[in-house]
Coordinates of C-alpha atoms in Angstrom, one line a residue:
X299 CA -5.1 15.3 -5.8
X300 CA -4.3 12.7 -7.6
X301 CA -4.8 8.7 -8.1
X302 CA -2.9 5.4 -7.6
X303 CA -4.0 1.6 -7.6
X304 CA -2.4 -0.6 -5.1
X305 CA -3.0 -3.7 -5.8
X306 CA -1.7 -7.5 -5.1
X307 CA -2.5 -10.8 -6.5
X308 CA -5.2 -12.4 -3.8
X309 CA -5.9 -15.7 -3.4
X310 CA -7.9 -17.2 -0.6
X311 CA -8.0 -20.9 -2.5
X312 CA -6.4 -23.1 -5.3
X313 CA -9.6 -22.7 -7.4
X314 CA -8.0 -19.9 -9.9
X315 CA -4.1 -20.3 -10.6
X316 CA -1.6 -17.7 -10.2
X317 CA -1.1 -17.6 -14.0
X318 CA -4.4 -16.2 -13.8
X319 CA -4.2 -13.9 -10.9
X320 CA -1.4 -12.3 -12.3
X321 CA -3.3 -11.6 -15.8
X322 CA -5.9 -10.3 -13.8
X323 CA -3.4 -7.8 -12.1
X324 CA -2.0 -6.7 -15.5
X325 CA -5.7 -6.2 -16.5
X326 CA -6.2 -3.7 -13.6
X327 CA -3.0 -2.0 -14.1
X328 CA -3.3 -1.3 -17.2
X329 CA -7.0 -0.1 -17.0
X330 CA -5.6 2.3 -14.2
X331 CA -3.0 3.6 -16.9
X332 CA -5.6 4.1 -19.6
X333 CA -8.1 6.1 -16.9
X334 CA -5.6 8.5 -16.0
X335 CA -4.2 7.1 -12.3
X336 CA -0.2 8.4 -11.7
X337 CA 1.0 5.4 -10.2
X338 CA 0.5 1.1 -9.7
X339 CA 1.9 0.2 -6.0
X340 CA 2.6 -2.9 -5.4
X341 CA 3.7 -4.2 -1.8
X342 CA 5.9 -7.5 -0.2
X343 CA 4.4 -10.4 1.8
X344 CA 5.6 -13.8 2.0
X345 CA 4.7 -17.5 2.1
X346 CA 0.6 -16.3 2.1
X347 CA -1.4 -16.6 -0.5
X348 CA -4.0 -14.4 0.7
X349 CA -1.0 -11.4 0.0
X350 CA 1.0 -13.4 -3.1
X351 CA 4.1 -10.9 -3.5
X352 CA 7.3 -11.9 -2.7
X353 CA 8.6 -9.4 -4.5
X354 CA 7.4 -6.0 -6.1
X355 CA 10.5 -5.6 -8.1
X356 CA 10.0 -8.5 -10.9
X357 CA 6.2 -7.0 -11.0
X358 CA 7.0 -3.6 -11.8
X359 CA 9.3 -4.5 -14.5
X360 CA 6.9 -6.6 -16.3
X361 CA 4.6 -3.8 -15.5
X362 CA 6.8 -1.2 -16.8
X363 CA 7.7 -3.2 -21.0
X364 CA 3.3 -3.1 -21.0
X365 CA 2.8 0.5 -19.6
X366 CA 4.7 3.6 -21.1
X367 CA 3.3 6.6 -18.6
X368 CA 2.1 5.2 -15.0
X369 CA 4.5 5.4 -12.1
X370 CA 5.9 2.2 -10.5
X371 CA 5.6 2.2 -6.8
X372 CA 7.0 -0.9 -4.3
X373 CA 4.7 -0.4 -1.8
X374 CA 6.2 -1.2 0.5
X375 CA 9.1 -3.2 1.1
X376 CA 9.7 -4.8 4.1
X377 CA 12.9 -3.2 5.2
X378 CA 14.6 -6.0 7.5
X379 CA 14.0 -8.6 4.8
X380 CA 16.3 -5.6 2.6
X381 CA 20.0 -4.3 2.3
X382 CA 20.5 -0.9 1.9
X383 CA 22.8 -1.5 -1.3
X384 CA 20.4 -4.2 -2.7
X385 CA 18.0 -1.8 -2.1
X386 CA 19.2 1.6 -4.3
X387 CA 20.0 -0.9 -7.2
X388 CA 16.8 -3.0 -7.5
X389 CA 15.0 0.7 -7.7
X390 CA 17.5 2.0 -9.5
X391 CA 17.7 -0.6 -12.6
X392 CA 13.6 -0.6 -12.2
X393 CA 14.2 3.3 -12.8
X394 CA 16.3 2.4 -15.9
X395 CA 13.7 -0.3 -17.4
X396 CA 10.8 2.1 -17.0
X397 CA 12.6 5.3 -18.6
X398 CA 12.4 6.8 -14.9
X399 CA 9.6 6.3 -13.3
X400 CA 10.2 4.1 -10.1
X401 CA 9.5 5.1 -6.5
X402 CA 10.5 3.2 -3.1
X403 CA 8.3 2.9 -0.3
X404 CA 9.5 1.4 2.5
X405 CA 7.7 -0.3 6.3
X406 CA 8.9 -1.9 9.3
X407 CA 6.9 -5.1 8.7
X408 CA 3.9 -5.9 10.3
X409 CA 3.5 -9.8 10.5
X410 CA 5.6 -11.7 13.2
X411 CA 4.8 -14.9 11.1
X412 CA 7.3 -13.1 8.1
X413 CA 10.1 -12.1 10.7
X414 CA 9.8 -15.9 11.8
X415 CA 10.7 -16.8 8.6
X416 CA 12.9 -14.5 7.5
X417 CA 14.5 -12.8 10.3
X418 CA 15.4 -15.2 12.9
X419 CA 12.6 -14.6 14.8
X420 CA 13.4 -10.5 15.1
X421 CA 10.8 -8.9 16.9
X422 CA 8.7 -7.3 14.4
X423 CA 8.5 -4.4 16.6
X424 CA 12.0 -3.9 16.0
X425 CA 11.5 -3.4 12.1
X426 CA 11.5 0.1 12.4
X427 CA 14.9 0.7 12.8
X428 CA 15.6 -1.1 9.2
X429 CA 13.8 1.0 7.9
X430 CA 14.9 4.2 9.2
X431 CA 18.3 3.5 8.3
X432 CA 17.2 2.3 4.3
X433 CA 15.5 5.6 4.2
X434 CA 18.4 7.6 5.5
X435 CA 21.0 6.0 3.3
X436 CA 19.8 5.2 -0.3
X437 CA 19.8 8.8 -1.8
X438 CA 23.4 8.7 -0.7
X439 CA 23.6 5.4 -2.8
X440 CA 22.0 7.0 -5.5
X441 CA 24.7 10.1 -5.2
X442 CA 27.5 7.9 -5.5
X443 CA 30.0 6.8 -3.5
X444 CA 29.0 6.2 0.6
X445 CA 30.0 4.4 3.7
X446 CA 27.7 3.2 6.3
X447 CA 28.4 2.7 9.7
X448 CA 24.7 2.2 11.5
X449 CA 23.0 0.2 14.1
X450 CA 21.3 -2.3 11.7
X451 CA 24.1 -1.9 8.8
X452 CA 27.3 -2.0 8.1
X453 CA 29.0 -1.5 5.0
X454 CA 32.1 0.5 3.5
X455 CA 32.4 2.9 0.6
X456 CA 29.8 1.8 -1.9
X457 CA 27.4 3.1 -4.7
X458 CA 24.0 2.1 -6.5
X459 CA 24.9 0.6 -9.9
X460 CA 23.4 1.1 -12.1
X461 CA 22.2 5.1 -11.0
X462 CA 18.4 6.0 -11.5
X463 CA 17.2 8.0 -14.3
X464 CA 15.6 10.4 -11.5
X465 CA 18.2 12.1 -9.7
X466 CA 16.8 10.5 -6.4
X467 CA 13.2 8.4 -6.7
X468 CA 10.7 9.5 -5.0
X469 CA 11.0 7.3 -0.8
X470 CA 7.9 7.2 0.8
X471 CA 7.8 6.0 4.6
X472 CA 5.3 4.1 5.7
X473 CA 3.6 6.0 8.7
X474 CA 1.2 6.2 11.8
X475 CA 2.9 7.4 15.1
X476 CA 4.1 11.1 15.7
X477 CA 7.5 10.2 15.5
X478 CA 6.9 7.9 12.0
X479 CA 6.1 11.1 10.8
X480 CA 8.6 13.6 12.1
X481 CA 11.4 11.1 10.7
X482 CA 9.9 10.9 7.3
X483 CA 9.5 14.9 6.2
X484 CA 13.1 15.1 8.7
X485 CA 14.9 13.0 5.7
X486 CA 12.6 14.5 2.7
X487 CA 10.3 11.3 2.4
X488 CA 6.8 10.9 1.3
X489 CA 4.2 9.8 4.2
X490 CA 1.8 7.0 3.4
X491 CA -1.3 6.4 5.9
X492 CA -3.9 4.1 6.0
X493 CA -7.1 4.7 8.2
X494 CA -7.6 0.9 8.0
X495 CA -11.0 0.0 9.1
X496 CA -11.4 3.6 11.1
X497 CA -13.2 6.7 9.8
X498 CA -12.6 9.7 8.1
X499 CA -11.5 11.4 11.5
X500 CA -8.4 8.6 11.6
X501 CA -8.0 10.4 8.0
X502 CA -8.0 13.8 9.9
X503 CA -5.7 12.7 12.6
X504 CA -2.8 11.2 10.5
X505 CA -3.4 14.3 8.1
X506 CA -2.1 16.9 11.4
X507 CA 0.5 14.4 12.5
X508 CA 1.9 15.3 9.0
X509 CA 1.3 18.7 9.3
X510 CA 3.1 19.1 13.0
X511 CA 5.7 16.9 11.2
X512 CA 6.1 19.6 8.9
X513 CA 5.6 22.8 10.9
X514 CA 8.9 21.1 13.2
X515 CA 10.9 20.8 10.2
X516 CA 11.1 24.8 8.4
X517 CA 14.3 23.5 7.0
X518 CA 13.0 20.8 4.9
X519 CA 12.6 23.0 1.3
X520 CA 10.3 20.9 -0.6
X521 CA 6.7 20.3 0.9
X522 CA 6.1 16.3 1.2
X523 CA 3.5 14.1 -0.3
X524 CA 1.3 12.7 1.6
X525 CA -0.6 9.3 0.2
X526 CA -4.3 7.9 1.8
X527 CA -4.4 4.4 1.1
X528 CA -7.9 2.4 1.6
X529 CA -9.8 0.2 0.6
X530 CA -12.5 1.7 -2.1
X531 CA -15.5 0.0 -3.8
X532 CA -17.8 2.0 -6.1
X533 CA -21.2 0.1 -7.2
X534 CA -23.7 1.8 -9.3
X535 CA -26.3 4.5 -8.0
X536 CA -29.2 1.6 -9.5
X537 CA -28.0 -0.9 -7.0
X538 CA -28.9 0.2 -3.5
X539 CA -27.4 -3.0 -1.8
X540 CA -24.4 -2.8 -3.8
X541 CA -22.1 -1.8 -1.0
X542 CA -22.6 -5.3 0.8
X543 CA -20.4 -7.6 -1.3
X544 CA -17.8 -5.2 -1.0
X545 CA -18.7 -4.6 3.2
X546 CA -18.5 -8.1 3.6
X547 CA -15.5 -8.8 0.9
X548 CA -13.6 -6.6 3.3
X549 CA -14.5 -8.1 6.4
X550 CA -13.1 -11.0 4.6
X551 CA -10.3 -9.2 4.2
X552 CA -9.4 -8.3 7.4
X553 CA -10.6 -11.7 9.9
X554 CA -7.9 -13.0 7.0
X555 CA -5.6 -10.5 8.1
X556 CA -6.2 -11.2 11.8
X557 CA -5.7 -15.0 11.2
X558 CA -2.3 -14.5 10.3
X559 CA -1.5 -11.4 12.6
X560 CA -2.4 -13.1 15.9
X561 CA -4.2 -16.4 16.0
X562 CA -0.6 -18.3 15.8
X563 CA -2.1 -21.3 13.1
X564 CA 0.6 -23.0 10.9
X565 CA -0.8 -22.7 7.4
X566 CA -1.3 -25.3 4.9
X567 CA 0.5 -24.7 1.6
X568 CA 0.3 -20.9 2.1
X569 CA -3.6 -20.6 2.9
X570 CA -5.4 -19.3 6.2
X571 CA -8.9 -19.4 6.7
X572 CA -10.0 -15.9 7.6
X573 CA -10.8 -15.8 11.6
X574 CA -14.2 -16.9 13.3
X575 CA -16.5 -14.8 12.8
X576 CA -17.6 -14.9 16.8
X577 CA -13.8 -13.3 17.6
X578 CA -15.3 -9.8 16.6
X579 CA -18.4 -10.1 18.1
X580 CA -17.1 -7.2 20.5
X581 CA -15.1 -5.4 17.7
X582 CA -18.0 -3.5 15.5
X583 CA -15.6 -2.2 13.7
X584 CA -15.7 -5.0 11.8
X585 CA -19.1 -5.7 10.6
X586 CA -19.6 -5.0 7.2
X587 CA -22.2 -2.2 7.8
X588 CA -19.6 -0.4 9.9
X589 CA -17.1 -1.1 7.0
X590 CA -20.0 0.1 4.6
X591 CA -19.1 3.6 6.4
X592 CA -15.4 3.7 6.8
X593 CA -14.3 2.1 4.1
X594 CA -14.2 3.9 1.1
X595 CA -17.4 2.0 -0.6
X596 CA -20.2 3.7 -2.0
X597 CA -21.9 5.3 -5.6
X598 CA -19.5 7.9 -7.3
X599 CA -21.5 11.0 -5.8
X600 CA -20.8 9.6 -2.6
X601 CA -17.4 8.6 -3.0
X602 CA -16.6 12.2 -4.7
X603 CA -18.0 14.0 -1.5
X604 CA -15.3 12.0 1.0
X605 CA -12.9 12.3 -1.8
X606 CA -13.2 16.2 -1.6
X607 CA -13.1 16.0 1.9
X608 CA -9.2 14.6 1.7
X609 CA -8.6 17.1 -0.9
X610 CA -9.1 20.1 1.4
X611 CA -7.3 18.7 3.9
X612 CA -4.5 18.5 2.2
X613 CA -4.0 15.1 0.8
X614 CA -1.8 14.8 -1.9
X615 CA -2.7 11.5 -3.3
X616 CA -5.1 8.7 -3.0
X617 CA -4.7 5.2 -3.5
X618 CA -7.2 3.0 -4.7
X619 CA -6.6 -0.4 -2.5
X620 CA -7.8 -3.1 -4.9
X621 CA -7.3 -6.0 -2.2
X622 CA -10.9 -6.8 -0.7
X623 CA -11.3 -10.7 -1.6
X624 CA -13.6 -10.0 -4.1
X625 CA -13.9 -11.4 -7.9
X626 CA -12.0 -10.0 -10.3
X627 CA -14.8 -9.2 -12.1
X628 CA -16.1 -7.3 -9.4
X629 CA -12.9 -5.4 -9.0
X630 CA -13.0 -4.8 -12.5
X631 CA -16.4 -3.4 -12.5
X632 CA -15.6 -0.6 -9.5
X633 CA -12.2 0.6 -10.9
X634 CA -13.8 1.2 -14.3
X635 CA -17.0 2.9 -12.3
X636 CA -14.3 5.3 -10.3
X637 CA -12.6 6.3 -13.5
X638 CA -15.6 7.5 -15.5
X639 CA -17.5 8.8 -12.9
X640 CA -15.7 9.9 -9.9
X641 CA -12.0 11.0 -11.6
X642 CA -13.6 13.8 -13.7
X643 CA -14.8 15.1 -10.3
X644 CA -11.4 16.0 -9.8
X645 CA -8.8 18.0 -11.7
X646 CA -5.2 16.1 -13.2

């Protein structure tokens, strides 16, 4: 199994400026490179602070002139916002700056508040058919010459210039449903899951989705990755409260997350504050001793058993989610933690 950071500039006020955030990033990343981790994934969110990334692209081409070995992952694009065409040449000239080492994930899109803004109001239950059709058409791009006649586009004979190093980067599909699944290993994509804030049977349960996926497709001759993303904390085995910054960073985390999911406020310059408190009273899910178990937070011998747990079921990779509102000092402090003391657990 091996190891990626996803990561995005966070910022839940004006107190630090981006020109900081974004050193702060590069810190991270390159730390990850230097401890071994395959890949930096970086994701697309727009007009919120809390989620600054309007772009992966620009990112992982900085990120690639200061790395020379770590993989460079958007994770994810938000398909609607995309074009097929746009989409096989941004990751193809990334491929070409990096010396071939780009890979696509792509999502439907999550926040209504984004498809407001961007896609004339679109139902952002409707993003999935964007990005079934990105998935389906950009290794044609990255072939050469391909028409397109689809639902969602449209577009004649066309190629990706320039073409990727990599015959075809790796696609990952973002996935949770059955049928998320089945279409992913159907057209030779990687699956990404996130439990979110459930436990390690949510792991299990996207883990056989993938599996049945597989077992319905004999045809497909490569196996599929398959990518656990969630948020991880590691403290020291000498601090025995250590997990409650990181609980409660998360909770954070996620009442910010619901703010601009479903409460419907118009922001002010890009900032949401994170959601009473009170509105999970009946969700304890939420409370940051429930996140203290399902979340991936704990000392390295702790972290190591779950972490072998995913590894015998099959889990390919495991991403180290970075975003939990915390200080970056604190971030800092955990990634360095799970690189001396829970990486050597595992082989490379």
């Amino acid at each position: 199994m091996r190891f990626s950071l996803f990561i995005h500039m966070e910022r839940y006020d004006d107190s630090i400026p981006h020109e900081q955030h974004w050193e702060n990033l590069v810190e991270l990343a390159l730390l990850a490179e230097a401890g071994g981790f395959s890949t930096i994934w970086i994701g697309e969110h727009h007009s919120m602070e809390y989620t600054v990334s309007p772009n992966p692209m620009p990112q992982l081409a900085y990120l690639a002139a200061k790395t020379s070995t770590i993989r460079l992952g958007a994770g994810t694009i938000i398909a609607p916002f995309w074009n097929p065409i746009r989409t096989a040449g941004e990751v193809a000239l990334l491929d070409v700056i990096s010396g071939g080492r780009a890979e696509l994930g792509v999502a439907r899109g999550a926040y209504q508040f984004e498809f407001d803004r961007l896609a004339d109001g679109m139902p952002a239950t409707d993003g999935g058919k964007a990005m079934n059709e990105i998935v389906a058409t950009v290794n044609h791009l990255w072939d050469g010459d391909y028409a397109h006649d689809g639902e969602v586009y449209r577009f004649p004979t066309s190629t990706s210039v320039p073409k990727p190093v990599q015959k075809n980067p790796p696609v990952w599909v973002a996935a949770r449903s059955p049928e998320s699944h089945d279409f992913a290993v159907a057209h030779g994509a990687n699956v990404m899951v996130t439990p979110l804030m459930k436990g390690d049977e949510e792991v299990e349960d996207l883990v056989r989705k993938y599996e049945t996926a597989i077992e319905n497709h004999p045809e497909i001759e490569s196996r599929p990755d398959i990518m656990v993303l969630r948020h991880t904390y590691v403290h020291s085995q000498e601090e025995p409260e250590g997990w409650r910054p990181a609980a409660e960073g998360i909770n954070t985390f996620y009442r910010t997350f619901a703010a601009w999911a479903f409460e419907k406020k118009t922001p002010e310059n890009g900032f949401l504050a994170p959601s009473d408190p009170a509105n999970f009273a009946e969700r304890p899910e939420f409370a940051p001793e429930a996140l203290h178990r399902t979340a991936m937070i704990g000392t390295p011998e702790e972290v190591i058993e779950r972490l072998h747990h995913y590894q015998e079921l099959g889990v390919t990779e495991y991403s180290f989610w970075s975003d939990n509102s915390l200080p970056h000092e604190l971030k800092k402090r955990s990634l360095e933690l799970f690189i001396a003391e829970v990486m050597p657990a595992f082989s490379r």
